[in-house]
XYZ file of C-alpha atoms in Angstrom:
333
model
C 133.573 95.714 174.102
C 135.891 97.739 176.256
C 139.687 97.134 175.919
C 141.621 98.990 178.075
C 145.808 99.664 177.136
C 147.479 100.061 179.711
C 149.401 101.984 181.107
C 147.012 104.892 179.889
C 149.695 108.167 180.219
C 151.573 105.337 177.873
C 151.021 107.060 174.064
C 149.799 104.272 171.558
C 149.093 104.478 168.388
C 149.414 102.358 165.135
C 148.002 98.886 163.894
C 150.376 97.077 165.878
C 148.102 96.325 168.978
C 145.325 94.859 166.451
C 147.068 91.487 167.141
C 147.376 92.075 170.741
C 143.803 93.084 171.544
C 142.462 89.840 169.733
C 144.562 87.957 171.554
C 143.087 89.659 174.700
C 139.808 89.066 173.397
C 140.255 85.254 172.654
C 141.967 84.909 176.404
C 138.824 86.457 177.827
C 136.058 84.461 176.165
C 138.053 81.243 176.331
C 139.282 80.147 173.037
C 143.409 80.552 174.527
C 144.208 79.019 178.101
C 146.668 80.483 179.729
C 150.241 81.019 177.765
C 152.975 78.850 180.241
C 155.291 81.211 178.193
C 155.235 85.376 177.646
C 155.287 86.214 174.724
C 155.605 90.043 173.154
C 152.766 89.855 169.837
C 152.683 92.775 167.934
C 150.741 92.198 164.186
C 148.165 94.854 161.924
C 145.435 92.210 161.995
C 143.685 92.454 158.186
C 139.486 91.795 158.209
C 140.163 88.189 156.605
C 142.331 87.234 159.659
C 145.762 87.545 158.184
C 148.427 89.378 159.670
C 150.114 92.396 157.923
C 153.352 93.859 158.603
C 154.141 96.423 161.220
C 157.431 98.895 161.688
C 159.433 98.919 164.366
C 159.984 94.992 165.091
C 163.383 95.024 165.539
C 162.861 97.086 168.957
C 160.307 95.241 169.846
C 162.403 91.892 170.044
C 165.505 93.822 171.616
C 162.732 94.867 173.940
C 161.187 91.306 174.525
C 165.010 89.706 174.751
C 165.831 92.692 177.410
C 162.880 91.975 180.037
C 163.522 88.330 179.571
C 160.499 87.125 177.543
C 160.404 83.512 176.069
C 159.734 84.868 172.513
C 158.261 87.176 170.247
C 154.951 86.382 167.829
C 155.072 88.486 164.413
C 153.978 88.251 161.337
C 155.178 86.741 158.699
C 156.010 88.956 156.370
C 157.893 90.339 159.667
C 160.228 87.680 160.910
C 163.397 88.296 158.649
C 163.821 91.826 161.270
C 162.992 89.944 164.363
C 165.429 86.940 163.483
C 168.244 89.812 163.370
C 168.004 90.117 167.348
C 170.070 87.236 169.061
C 168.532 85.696 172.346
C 165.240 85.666 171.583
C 163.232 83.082 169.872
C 161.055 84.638 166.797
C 157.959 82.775 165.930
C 156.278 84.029 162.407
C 152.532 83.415 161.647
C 150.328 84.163 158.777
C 146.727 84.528 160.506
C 144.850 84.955 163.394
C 144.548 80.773 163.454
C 148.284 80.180 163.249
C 148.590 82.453 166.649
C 145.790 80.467 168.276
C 147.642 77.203 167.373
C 151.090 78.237 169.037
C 149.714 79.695 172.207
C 147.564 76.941 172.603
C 150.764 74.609 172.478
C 149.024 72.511 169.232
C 151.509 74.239 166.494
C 155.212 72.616 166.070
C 155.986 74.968 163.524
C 159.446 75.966 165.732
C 160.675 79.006 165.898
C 162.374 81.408 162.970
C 166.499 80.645 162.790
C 168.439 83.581 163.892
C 170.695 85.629 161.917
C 174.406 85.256 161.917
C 175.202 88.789 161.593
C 178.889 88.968 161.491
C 178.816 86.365 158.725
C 175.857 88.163 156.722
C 178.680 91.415 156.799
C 181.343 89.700 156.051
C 179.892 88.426 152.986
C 178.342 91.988 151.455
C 180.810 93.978 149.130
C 180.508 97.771 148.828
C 177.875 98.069 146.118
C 180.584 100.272 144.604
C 184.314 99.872 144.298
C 186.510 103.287 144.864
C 188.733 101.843 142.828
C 186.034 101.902 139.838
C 186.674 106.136 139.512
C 189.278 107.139 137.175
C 191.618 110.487 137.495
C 190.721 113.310 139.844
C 193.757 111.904 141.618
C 193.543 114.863 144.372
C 190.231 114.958 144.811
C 190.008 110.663 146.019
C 192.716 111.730 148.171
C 191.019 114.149 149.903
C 188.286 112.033 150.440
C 189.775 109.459 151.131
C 191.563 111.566 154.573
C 187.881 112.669 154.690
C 186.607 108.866 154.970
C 189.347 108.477 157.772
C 188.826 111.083 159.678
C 184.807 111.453 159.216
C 185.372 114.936 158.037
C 182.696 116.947 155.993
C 183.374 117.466 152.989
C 182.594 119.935 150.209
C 183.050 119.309 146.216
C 183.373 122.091 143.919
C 183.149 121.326 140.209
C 181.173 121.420 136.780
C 178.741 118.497 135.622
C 180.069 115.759 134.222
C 183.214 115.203 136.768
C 181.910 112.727 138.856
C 180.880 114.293 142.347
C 177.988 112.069 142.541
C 179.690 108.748 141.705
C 182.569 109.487 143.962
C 180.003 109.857 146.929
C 177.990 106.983 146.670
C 181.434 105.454 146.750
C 182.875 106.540 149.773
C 181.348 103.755 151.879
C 183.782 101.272 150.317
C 186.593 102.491 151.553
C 184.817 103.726 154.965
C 185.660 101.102 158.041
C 183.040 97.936 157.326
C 180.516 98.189 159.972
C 180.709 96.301 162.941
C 177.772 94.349 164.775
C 176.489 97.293 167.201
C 176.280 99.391 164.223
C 174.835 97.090 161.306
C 171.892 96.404 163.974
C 171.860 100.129 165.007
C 171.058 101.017 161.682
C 169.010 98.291 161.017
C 166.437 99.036 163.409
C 165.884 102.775 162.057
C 165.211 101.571 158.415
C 162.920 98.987 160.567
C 161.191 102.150 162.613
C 160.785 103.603 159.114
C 159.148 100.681 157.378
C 161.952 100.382 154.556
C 163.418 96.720 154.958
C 162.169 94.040 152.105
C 163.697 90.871 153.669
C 165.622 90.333 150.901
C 167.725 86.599 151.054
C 170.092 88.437 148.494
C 171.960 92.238 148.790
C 169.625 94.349 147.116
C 169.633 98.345 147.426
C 167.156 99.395 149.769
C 164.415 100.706 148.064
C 163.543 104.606 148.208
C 160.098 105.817 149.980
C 157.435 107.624 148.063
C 156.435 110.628 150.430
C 157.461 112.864 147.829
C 160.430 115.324 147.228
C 163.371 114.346 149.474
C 163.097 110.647 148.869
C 163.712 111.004 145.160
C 167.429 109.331 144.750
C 167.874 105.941 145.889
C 169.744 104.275 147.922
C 173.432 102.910 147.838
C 172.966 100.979 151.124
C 172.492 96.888 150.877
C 169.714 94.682 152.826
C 170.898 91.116 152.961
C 168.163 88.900 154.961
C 166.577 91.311 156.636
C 169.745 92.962 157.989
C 171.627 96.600 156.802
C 174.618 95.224 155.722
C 176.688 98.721 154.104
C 176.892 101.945 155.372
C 174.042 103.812 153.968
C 174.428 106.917 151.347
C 170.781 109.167 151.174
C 170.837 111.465 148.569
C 167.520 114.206 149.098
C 166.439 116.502 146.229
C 167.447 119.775 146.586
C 163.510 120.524 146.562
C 163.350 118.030 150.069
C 161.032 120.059 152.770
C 163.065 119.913 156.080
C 160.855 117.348 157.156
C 162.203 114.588 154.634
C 165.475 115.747 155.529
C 165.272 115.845 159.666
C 162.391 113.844 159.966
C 158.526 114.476 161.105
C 155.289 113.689 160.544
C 151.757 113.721 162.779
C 153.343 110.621 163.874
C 157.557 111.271 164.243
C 159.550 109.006 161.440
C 163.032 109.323 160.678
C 163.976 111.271 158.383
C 167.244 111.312 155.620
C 169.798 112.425 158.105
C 168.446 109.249 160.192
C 168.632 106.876 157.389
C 171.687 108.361 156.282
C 173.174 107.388 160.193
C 176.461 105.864 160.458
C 177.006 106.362 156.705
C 176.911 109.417 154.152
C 174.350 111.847 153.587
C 175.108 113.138 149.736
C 173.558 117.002 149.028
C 174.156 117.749 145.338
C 173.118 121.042 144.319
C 173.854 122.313 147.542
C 173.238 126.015 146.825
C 169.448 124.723 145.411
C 168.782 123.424 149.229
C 166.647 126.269 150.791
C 167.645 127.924 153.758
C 165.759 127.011 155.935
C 166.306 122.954 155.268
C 170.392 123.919 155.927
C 169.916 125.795 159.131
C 168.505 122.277 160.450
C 171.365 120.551 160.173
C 173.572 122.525 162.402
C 172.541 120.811 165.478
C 172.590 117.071 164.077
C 176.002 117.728 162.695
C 176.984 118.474 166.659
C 175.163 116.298 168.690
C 174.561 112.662 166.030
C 171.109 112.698 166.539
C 168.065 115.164 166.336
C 164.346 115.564 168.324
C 161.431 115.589 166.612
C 159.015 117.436 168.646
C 155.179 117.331 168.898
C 152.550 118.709 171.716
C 152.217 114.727 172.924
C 155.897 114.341 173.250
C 159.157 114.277 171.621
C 160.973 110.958 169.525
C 164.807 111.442 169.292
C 166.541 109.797 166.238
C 169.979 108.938 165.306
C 171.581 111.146 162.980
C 175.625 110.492 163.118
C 176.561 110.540 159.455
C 179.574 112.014 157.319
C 178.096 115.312 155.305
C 179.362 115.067 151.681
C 177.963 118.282 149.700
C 178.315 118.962 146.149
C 178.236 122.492 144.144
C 178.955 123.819 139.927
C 181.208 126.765 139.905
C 179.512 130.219 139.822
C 179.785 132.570 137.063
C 182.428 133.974 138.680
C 184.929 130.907 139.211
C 185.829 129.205 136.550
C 187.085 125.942 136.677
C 190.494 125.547 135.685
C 191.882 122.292 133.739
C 194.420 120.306 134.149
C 197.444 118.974 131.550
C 195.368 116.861 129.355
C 192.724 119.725 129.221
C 190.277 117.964 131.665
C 188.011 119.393 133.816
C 189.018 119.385 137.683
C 187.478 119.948 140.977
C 188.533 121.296 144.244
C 187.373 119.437 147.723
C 187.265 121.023 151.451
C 186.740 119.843 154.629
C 184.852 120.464 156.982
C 185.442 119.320 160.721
């Protein structure tokens, strides 16, 4: 059997055209008549004739609901991202068979109930209050002018003062996200493969490639949908591609799933070199290109850099009246 993808200067690669080609297949020998709607199907299509998940599905209905397609056919385990995109209607399915049944017109299983996504933000706290950090009085100030501005911001102070806790706080008193963003950032944690389609706000679940995706997450998933601004907190032993992003196949990296919210280094001085120099241009621009000899994938990176350090042997920390130990904070534009 021949199958031929077109357009072929078009780069493909991935299980999502599994679903597609059998489609194709069925078309050609007969089994499906001819759809009276369009439909984009995208599916990983499993040797038993189930469907797995795929990444990315949240483009791929903006990109159906943008050329004016009747609907989108994923699978199952997929539909919670798809139902985020308005205007398009989202029809799950479990196997081969349950695909078969719809475009043959014989299924009235209807169609996956979009998301209200203003309400689903509404309705999702911080998962940490600001309010929940006690003393360092100057230091929430300053990041608090940091929060308002989106200023950079570095924290200089011993173990134990609460650098770390008063970072993965910021986003609560950060501006709540608005629609645009929520779905912005939605679809890069879809591109990446890390949404659970959880009904309830759950943090979203660290990836296991290894150093750089050891801390988890501070940012919420409610239905399918990113619902707080994200904090990504990489080990200072993260390669530069966990931190920009990479791969044989381009995938964002923590500077992309840190977009629109904070990216935390602790232990900055720990962070080789080289992994530092790559931030420069992200910092500039909000986003960063990922390279390769077949072509280039350019990621979103706009996020508010929040670094951490312990004195040096040299600069003690001093204390303040009731003998506690204190930090300094600086900006950073």
């Amino acid at each position: 059997i021949l199958v031929n993808l077109a357009p072929a200067d078009t780069k493909k690669e991935g299980p999502v055209y599994d679903l597609p080609i059998a489609v194709g297949l069925l078309t050609a020998s007969g089994v499906l008549t001819e759809p009276g709607r369009r439909f984009l199907i995208a599916g990983e299509l499993a040797l038993d004739g189930s469907l797995r998940p795929v990444k990315g599905v949240i483009a791929m209905a903006t990109l159906a609901r943008d050329l004016g397609l009747d609907g989108v056919i994923v699978p199952a385990a997929n539909a919670h991202e798809a139902a985020v995109v308005e205007g398009i209607d989202v029809h799950a399915a479990g196997t081969l068979a349950d695909v078969v049944s719809l475009l043959n017109g014989v299924s009235d299983v209807p169609p996956v109930p979009s998301l209200d996504v203003a309400s689903l933000l509404r309705s999702s706290p911080a998962p940490i209050d600001f309010a929940e950090v006690r003393g360092q009085e100057s230091v929430k100030r300053a990041l608090t002018i940091a929060a308002a501005g989106q200023h950079n911001v570095l924290m200089l102070g011993p173990a134990g003062t609460g650098k770390t806790m008063m970072a993965r706080a910021l986003p609560g008193i950060m501006p709540a996200m608005g629609v645009d963003e929520a779905l912005h950032v939605t679809r890069v944690y879809s591109a990446a493969g890390r949404l659970t389609g959880a009904r309830t706000a759950v943090p979203v679940p660290a990836g296991d490639e290894g150093p750089g995706d050891g801390e988890p997450a501070s940012s919420a998933e409610l239905g399918g949908l990113i619902t707080t601004r994200p904090v990504r907190a990489p080990h200072h032993t993260a390669s530069s591609a966990a931190v920009i992003g990479g791969g044989i196949v381009p995938r964002p990296g923590e500077i992309s799933l840190a977009h629109r919210g904070v990216l935390f280094l602790d232990e900055l001085p720990e962070f080789p070199r080289a992994v530092l120099d790559t931030l420069r241009q992200p910092l500039e621009s909000g986003d960063v290109t990922i390279s390769r000899a077949h072509g280039s994938v350019t990621f979103p990176a706009r996020f508010m850099l929040v670094a951490a350090m312990n004195p040096t042997a040299k600069g003690d920390m001093p204390t303040d009246a009731a003998g506690q130990r204190a930090m300094a904070c600086k900006f950073g534009c």
